[in-house]
mmCIF file of C-alpha atoms in Angstrom:
data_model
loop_
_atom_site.group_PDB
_atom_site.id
_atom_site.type_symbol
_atom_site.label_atom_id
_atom_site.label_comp_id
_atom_site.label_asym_id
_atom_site.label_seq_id
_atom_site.Cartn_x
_atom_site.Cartn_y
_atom_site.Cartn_z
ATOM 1 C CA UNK J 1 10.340 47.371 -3.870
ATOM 2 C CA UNK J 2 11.884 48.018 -0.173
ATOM 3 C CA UNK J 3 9.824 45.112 0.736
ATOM 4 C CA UNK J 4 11.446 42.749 -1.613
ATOM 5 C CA UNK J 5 15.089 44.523 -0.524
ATOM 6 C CA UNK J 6 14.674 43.600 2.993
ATOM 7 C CA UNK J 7 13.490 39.804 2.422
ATOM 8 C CA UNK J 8 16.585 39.575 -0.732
ATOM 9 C CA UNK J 9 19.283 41.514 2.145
ATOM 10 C CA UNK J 10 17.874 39.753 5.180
ATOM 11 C CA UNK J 11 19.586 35.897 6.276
ATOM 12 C CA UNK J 12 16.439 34.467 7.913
ATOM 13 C CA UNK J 13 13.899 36.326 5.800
ATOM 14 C CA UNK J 14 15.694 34.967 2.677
ATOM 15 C CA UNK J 15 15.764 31.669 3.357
ATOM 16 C CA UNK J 16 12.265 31.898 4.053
ATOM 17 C CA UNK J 17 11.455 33.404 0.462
ATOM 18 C CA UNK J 18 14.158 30.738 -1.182
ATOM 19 C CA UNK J 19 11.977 27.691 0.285
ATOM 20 C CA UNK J 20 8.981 29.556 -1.661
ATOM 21 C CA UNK J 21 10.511 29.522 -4.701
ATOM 22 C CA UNK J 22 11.933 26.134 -4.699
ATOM 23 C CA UNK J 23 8.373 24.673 -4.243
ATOM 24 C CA UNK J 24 7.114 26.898 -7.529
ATOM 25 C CA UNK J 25 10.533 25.998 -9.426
ATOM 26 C CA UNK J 26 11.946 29.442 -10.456
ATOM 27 C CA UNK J 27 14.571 29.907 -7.507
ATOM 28 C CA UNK J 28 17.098 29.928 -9.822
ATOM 29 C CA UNK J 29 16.087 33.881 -10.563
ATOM 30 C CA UNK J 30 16.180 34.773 -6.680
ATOM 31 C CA UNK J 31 19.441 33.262 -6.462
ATOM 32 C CA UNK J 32 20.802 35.018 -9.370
ATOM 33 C CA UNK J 33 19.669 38.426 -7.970
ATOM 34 C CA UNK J 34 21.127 37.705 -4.627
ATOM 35 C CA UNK J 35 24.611 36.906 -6.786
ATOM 36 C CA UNK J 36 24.776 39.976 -8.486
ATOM 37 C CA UNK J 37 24.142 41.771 -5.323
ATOM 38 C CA UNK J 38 27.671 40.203 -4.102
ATOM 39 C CA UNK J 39 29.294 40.504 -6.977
ATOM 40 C CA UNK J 40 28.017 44.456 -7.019
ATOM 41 C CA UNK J 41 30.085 44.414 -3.922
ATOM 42 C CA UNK J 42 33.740 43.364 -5.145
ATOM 43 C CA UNK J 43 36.268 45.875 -5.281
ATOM 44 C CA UNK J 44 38.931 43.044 -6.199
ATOM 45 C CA UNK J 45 38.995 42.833 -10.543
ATOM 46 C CA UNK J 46 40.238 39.005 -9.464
ATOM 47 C CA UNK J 47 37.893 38.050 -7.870
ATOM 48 C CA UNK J 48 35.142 40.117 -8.915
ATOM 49 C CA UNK J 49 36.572 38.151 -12.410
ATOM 50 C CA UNK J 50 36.184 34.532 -10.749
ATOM 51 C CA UNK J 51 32.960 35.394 -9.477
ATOM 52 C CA UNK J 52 31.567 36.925 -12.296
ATOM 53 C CA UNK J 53 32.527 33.911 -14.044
ATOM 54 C CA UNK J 54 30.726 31.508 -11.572
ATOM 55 C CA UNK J 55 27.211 33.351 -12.115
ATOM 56 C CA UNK J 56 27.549 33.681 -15.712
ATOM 57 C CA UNK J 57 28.442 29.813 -16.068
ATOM 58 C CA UNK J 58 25.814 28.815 -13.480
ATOM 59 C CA UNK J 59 23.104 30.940 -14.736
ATOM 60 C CA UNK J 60 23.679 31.913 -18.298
ATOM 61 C CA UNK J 61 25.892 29.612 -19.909
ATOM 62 C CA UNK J 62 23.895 27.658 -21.838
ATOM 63 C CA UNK J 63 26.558 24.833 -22.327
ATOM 64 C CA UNK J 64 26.797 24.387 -18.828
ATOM 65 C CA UNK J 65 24.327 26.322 -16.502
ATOM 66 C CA UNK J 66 22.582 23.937 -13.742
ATOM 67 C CA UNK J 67 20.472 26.866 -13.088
ATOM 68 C CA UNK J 68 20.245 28.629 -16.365
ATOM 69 C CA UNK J 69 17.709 31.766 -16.106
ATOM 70 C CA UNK J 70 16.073 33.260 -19.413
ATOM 71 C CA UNK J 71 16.695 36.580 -20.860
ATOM 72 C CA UNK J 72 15.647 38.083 -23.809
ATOM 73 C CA UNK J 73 18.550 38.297 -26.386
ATOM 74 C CA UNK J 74 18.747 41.889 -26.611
ATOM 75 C CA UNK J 75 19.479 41.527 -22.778
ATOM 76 C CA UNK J 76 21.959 38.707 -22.900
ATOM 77 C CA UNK J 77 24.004 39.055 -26.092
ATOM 78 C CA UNK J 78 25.915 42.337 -24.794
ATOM 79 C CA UNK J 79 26.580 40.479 -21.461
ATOM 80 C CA UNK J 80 28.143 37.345 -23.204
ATOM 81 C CA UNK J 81 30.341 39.459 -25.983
ATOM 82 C CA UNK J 82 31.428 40.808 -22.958
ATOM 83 C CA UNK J 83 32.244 38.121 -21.111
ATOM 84 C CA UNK J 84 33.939 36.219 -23.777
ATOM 85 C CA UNK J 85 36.805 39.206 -23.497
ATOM 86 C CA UNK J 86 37.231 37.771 -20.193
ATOM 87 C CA UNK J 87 36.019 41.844 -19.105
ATOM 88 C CA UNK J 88 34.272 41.546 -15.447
ATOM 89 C CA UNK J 89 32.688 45.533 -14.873
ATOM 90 C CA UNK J 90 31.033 46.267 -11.706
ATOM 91 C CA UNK J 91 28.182 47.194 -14.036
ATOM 92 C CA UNK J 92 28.461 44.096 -16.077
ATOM 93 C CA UNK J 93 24.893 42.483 -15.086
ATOM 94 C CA UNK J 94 22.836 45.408 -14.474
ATOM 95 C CA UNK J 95 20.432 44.774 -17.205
ATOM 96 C CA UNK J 96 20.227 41.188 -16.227
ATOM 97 C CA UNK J 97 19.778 42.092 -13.119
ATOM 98 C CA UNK J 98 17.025 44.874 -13.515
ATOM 99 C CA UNK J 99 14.739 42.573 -15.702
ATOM 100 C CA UNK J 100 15.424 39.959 -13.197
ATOM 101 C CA UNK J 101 14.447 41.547 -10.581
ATOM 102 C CA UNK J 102 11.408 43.514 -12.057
ATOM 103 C CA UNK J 103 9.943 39.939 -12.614
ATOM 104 C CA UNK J 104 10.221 38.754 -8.892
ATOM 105 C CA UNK J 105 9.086 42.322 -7.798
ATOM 106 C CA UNK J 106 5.634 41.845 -9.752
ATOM 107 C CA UNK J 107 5.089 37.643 -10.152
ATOM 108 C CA UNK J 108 7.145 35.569 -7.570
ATOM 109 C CA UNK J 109 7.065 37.982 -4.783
ATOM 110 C CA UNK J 110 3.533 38.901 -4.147
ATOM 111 C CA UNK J 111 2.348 35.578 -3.981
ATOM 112 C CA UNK J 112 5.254 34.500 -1.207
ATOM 113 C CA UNK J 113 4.463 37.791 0.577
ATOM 114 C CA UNK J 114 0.347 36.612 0.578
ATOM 115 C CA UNK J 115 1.586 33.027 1.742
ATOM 116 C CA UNK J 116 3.593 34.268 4.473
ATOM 117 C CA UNK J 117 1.203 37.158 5.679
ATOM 118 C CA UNK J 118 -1.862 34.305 5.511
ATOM 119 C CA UNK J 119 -3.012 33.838 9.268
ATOM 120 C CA UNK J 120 -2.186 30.491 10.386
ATOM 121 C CA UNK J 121 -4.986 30.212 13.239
ATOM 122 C CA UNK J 122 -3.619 26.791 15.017
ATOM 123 C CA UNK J 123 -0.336 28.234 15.350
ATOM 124 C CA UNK J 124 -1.780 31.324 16.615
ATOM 125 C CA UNK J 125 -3.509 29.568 19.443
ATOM 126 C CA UNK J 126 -0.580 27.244 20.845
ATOM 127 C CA UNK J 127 1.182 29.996 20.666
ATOM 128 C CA UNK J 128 -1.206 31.886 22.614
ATOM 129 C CA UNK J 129 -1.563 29.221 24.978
ATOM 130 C CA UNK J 130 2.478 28.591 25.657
ATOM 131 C CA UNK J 131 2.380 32.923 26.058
ATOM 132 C CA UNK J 132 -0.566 32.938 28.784
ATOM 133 C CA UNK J 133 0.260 29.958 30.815
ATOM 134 C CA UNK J 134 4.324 31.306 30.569
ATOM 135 C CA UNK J 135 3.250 34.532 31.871
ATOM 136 C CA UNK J 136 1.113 33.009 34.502
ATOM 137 C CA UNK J 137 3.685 31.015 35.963
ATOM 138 C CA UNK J 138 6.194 33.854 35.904
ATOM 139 C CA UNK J 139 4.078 35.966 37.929
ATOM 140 C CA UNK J 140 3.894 32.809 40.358
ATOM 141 C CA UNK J 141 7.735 32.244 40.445
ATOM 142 C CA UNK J 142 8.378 36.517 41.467
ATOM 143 C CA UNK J 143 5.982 36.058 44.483
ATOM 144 C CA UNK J 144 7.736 33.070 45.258
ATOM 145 C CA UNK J 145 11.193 34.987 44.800
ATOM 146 C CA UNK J 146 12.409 32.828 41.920
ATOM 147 C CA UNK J 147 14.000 35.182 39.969
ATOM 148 C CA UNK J 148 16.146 32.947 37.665
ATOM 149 C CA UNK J 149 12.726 30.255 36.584
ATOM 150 C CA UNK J 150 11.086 33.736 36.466
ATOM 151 C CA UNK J 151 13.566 34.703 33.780
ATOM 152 C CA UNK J 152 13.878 31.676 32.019
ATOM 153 C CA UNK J 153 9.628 31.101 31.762
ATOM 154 C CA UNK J 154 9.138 35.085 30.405
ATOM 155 C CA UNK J 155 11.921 34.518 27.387
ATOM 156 C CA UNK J 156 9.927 31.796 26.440
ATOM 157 C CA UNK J 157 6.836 33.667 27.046
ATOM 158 C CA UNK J 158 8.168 36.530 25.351
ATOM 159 C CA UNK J 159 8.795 34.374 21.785
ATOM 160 C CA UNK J 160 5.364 32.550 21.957
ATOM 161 C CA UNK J 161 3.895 36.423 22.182
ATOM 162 C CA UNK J 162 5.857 37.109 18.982
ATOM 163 C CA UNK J 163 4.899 34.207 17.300
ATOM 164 C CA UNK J 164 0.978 34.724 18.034
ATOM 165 C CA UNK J 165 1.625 38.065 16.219
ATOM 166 C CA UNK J 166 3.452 36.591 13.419
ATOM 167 C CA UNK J 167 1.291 33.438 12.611
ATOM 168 C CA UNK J 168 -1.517 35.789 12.455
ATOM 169 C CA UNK J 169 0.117 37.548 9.248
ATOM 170 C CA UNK J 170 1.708 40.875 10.912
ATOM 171 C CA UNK J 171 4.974 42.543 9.605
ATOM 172 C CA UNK J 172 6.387 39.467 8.891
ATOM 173 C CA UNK J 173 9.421 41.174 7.817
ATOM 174 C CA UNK J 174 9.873 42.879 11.022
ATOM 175 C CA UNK J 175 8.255 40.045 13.176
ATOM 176 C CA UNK J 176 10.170 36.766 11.610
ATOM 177 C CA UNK J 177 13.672 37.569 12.928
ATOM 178 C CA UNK J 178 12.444 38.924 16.079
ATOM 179 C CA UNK J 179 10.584 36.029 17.135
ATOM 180 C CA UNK J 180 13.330 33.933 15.661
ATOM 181 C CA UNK J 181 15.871 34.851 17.672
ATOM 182 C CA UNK J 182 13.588 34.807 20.714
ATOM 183 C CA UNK J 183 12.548 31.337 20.068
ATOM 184 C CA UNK J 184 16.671 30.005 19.875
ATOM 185 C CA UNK J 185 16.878 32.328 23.459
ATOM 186 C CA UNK J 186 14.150 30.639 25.113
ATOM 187 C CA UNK J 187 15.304 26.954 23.446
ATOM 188 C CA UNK J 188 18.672 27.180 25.024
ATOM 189 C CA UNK J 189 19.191 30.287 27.624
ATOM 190 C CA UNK J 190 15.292 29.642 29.192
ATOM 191 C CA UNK J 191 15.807 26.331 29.737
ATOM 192 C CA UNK J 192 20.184 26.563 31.356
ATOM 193 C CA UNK J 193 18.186 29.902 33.540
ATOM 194 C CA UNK J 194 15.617 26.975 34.769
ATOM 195 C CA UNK J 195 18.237 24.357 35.313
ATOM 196 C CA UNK J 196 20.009 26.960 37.920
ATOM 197 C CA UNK J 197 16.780 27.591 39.465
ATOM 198 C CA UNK J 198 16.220 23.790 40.036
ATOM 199 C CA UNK J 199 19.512 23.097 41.320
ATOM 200 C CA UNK J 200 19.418 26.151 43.863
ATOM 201 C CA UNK J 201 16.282 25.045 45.435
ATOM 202 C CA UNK J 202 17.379 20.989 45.242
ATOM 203 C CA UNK J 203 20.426 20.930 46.999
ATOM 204 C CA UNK J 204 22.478 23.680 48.997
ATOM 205 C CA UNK J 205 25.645 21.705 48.740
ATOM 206 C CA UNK J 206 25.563 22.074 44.664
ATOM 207 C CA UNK J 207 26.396 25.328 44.175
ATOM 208 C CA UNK J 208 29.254 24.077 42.473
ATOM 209 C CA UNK J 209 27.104 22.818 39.599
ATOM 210 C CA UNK J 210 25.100 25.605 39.687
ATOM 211 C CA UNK J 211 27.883 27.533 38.489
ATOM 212 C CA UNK J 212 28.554 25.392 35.967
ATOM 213 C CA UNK J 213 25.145 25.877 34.630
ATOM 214 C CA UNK J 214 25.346 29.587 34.984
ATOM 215 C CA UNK J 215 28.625 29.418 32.746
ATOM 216 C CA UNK J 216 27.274 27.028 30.538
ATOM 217 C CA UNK J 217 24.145 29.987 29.787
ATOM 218 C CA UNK J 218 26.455 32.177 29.599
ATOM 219 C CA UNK J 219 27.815 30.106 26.710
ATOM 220 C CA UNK J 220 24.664 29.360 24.672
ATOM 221 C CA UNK J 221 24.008 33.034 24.494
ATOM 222 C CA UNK J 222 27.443 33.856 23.438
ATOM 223 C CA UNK J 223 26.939 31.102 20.900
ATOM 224 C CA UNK J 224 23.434 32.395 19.597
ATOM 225 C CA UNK J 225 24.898 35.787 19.396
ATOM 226 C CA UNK J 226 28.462 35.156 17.943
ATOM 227 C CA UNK J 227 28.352 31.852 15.826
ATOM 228 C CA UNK J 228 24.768 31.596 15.162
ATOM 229 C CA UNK J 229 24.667 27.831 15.840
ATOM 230 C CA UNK J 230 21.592 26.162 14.440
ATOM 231 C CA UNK J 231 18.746 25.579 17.055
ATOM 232 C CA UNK J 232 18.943 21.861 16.722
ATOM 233 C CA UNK J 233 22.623 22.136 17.542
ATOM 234 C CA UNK J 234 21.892 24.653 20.434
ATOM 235 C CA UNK J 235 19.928 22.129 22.152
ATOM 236 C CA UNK J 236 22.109 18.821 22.044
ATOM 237 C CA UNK J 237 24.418 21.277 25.318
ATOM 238 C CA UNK J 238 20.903 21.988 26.854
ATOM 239 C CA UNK J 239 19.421 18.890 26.907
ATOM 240 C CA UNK J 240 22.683 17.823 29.090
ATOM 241 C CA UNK J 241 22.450 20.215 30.811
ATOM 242 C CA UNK J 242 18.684 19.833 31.839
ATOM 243 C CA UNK J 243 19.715 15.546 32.322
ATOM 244 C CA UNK J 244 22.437 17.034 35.086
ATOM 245 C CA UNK J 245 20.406 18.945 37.033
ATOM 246 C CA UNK J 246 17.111 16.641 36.617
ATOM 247 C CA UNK J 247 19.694 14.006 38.275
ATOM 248 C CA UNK J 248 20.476 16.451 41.388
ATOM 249 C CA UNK J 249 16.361 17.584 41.577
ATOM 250 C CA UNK J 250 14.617 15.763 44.865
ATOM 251 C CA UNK J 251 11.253 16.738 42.719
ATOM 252 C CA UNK J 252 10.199 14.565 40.030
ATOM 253 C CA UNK J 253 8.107 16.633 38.486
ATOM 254 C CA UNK J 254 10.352 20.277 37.673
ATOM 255 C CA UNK J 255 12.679 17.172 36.773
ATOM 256 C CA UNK J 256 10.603 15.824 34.126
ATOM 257 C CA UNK J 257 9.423 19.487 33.252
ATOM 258 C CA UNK J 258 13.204 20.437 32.194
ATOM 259 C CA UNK J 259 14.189 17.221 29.966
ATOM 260 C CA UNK J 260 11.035 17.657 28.063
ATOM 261 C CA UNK J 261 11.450 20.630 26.854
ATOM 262 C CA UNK J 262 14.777 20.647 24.863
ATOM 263 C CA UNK J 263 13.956 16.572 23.986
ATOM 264 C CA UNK J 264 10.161 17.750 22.669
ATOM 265 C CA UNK J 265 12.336 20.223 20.322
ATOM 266 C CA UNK J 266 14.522 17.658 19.159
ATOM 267 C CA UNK J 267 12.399 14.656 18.893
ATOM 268 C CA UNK J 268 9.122 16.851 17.523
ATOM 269 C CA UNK J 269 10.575 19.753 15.930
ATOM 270 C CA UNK J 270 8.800 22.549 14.910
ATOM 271 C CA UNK J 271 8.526 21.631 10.782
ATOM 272 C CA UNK J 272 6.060 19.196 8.742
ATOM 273 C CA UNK J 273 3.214 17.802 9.961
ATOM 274 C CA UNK J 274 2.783 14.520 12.610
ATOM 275 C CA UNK J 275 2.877 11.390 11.276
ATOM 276 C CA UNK J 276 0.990 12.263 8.049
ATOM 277 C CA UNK J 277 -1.943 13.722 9.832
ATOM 278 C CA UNK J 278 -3.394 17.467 9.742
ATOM 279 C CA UNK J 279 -1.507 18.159 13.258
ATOM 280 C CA UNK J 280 1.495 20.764 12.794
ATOM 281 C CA UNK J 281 4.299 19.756 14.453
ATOM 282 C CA UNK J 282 4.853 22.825 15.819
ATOM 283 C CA UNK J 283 1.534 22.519 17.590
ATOM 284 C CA UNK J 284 2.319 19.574 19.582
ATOM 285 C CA UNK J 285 5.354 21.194 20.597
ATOM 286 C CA UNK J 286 4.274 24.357 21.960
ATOM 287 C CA UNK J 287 1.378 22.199 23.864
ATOM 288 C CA UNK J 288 4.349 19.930 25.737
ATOM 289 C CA UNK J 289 6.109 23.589 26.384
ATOM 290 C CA UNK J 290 3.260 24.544 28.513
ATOM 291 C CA UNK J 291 2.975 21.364 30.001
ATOM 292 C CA UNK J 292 7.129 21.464 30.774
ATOM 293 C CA UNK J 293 6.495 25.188 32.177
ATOM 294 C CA UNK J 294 3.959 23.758 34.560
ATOM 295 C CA UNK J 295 6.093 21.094 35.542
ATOM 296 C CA UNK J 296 8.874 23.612 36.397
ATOM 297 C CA UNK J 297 7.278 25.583 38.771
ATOM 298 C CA UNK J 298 6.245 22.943 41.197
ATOM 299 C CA UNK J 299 9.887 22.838 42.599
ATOM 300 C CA UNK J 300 8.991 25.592 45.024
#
């Protein structure tokens, strides 16, 4: 189905779909499909060759396949007679491939589609929450003139709006990477855009070091954009630069508002559940983000 095609061709959405099938045991057929595709893709007869020989040892050797995938033998017997000429055609796995992929379209995938498109209420509302008091305060900080907190408070509004939409089971394949990418924006170029704003309105003499912040944002998004640096890495740059300007703020409490942000995404996370309890993780996080947004705008 095109829904399937966009989760199989999509990075985040297909991690997201691999995590499903590890828990039920048969990833081994989504990661064969999403072989083929690249192998599909190989001009090269080398390497198309070397590659071909990778997923036919990993998944349908027998002898030696760690991730060895049934077929019926009217399916696999032409494949291996093939293979065993050391012949690697474009076309060579189709009919794996097909059957393969048939069987996710109407087993694997329509239960990972319900789990993911099942409202997840408590999410939902922190969510919520972070998105209302985030809008709040930006409305506060444009009276006030504070462009820059205004800035860095609506990104992170923005991705807590996206996420109440896709907890509550919404286009997930539209919504996922959208509030995704939001959510990195907000961890790392929301909080540098609030570490300016601090530093303007501590100190007049440190406009040096508020140009190194506005470089240092400058970075993070080129980094999120370019490199696609993991969020936890993303954050180990922010949370110094959130300590450096906390050190330079004459206001305790914006101060304490900027660490805990990037240190409540590192220490908490946003996976599992705390301590064993019913409590998301996540949760608790986006409660200590409104808290932290608070906390920012009382520099004015």
């Amino acid at each position: 189905s095109d829904l399937m095609h966009n989760f199989l061709t999509n990075e985040i959405l297909y991690s997201l779909y691999e995590d499903y099938a590890i828990l039920e045991m048969n990833d081994e057929y989504l990661k064969f499909v999403r072989k083929v595709q690249q192998y599909k893709k190989l001009d090269n007869k080398d390497e198309r060759r070397e590659y071909g020989q990778y997923i036919y040892d990993t998944h349908l050797n027998s002898a030696v396949a760690t991730e060895e995938i049934y077929l019926d033998s009217r399916t696999k017997l032409p494949l291996v007679a093939i293979v065993k000429k050391n012949e690697f055609p474009k076309d060579l796995f189709n009919k794996a491939y097909s059957k393969t992929y048939s069987n996710l379209a109407f087993d694997s995938f329509p239960r990972f589609y319900q789990h993911v498109t099942k409202p997840q209420l408590s999410i939902c509302l922190s969510d919520a929450v972070l998105c209302l008091v985030g809008i709040v305060c930006v409305v506060n900080m444009l009276r006030l003139g504070d462009f820059l907190m205004a800035l860095g408070l609506l990104i992170i509004a923005i991705a807590a709006g996206f996420g109440v939409i896709r907890f509550y089971g919404y286009k997930p394949e539209i919504l996922i990477p959208i509030h995704k990418y939001f959510s990195k924006l907000g961890g790392t170029v929301g909080i540098c855009l609030a570490a300016v704003s601090i530093i303007v309105h501590s100190n007049i003499e440190t406009y040096e070091l508020s140009a190194g912040n506005t470089i240092m944002v400058i970075v993070c998004l080129f980094s999120l954009e370019y490199f696609n640096f993991p969020l936890d890495v993303s954050r180990i740059p922010v949370v110094v630069i959130a300590l450096v300007s906390s050190v330079y703020s004459y206001n305790l409490k914006p101060a304490l508002g900027l660490l805990l942000m990037p240190i409540a995404g590192l220490v908490i996370g946003s996976e599992g559940n705390f301590r064993g309890t019913a409590i998301l993780n996540v949760d608790i996080l986006h409660y200590l983000l409104a808290v932290s947004i608070v906390l920012l705008t009382m520099h004015a």
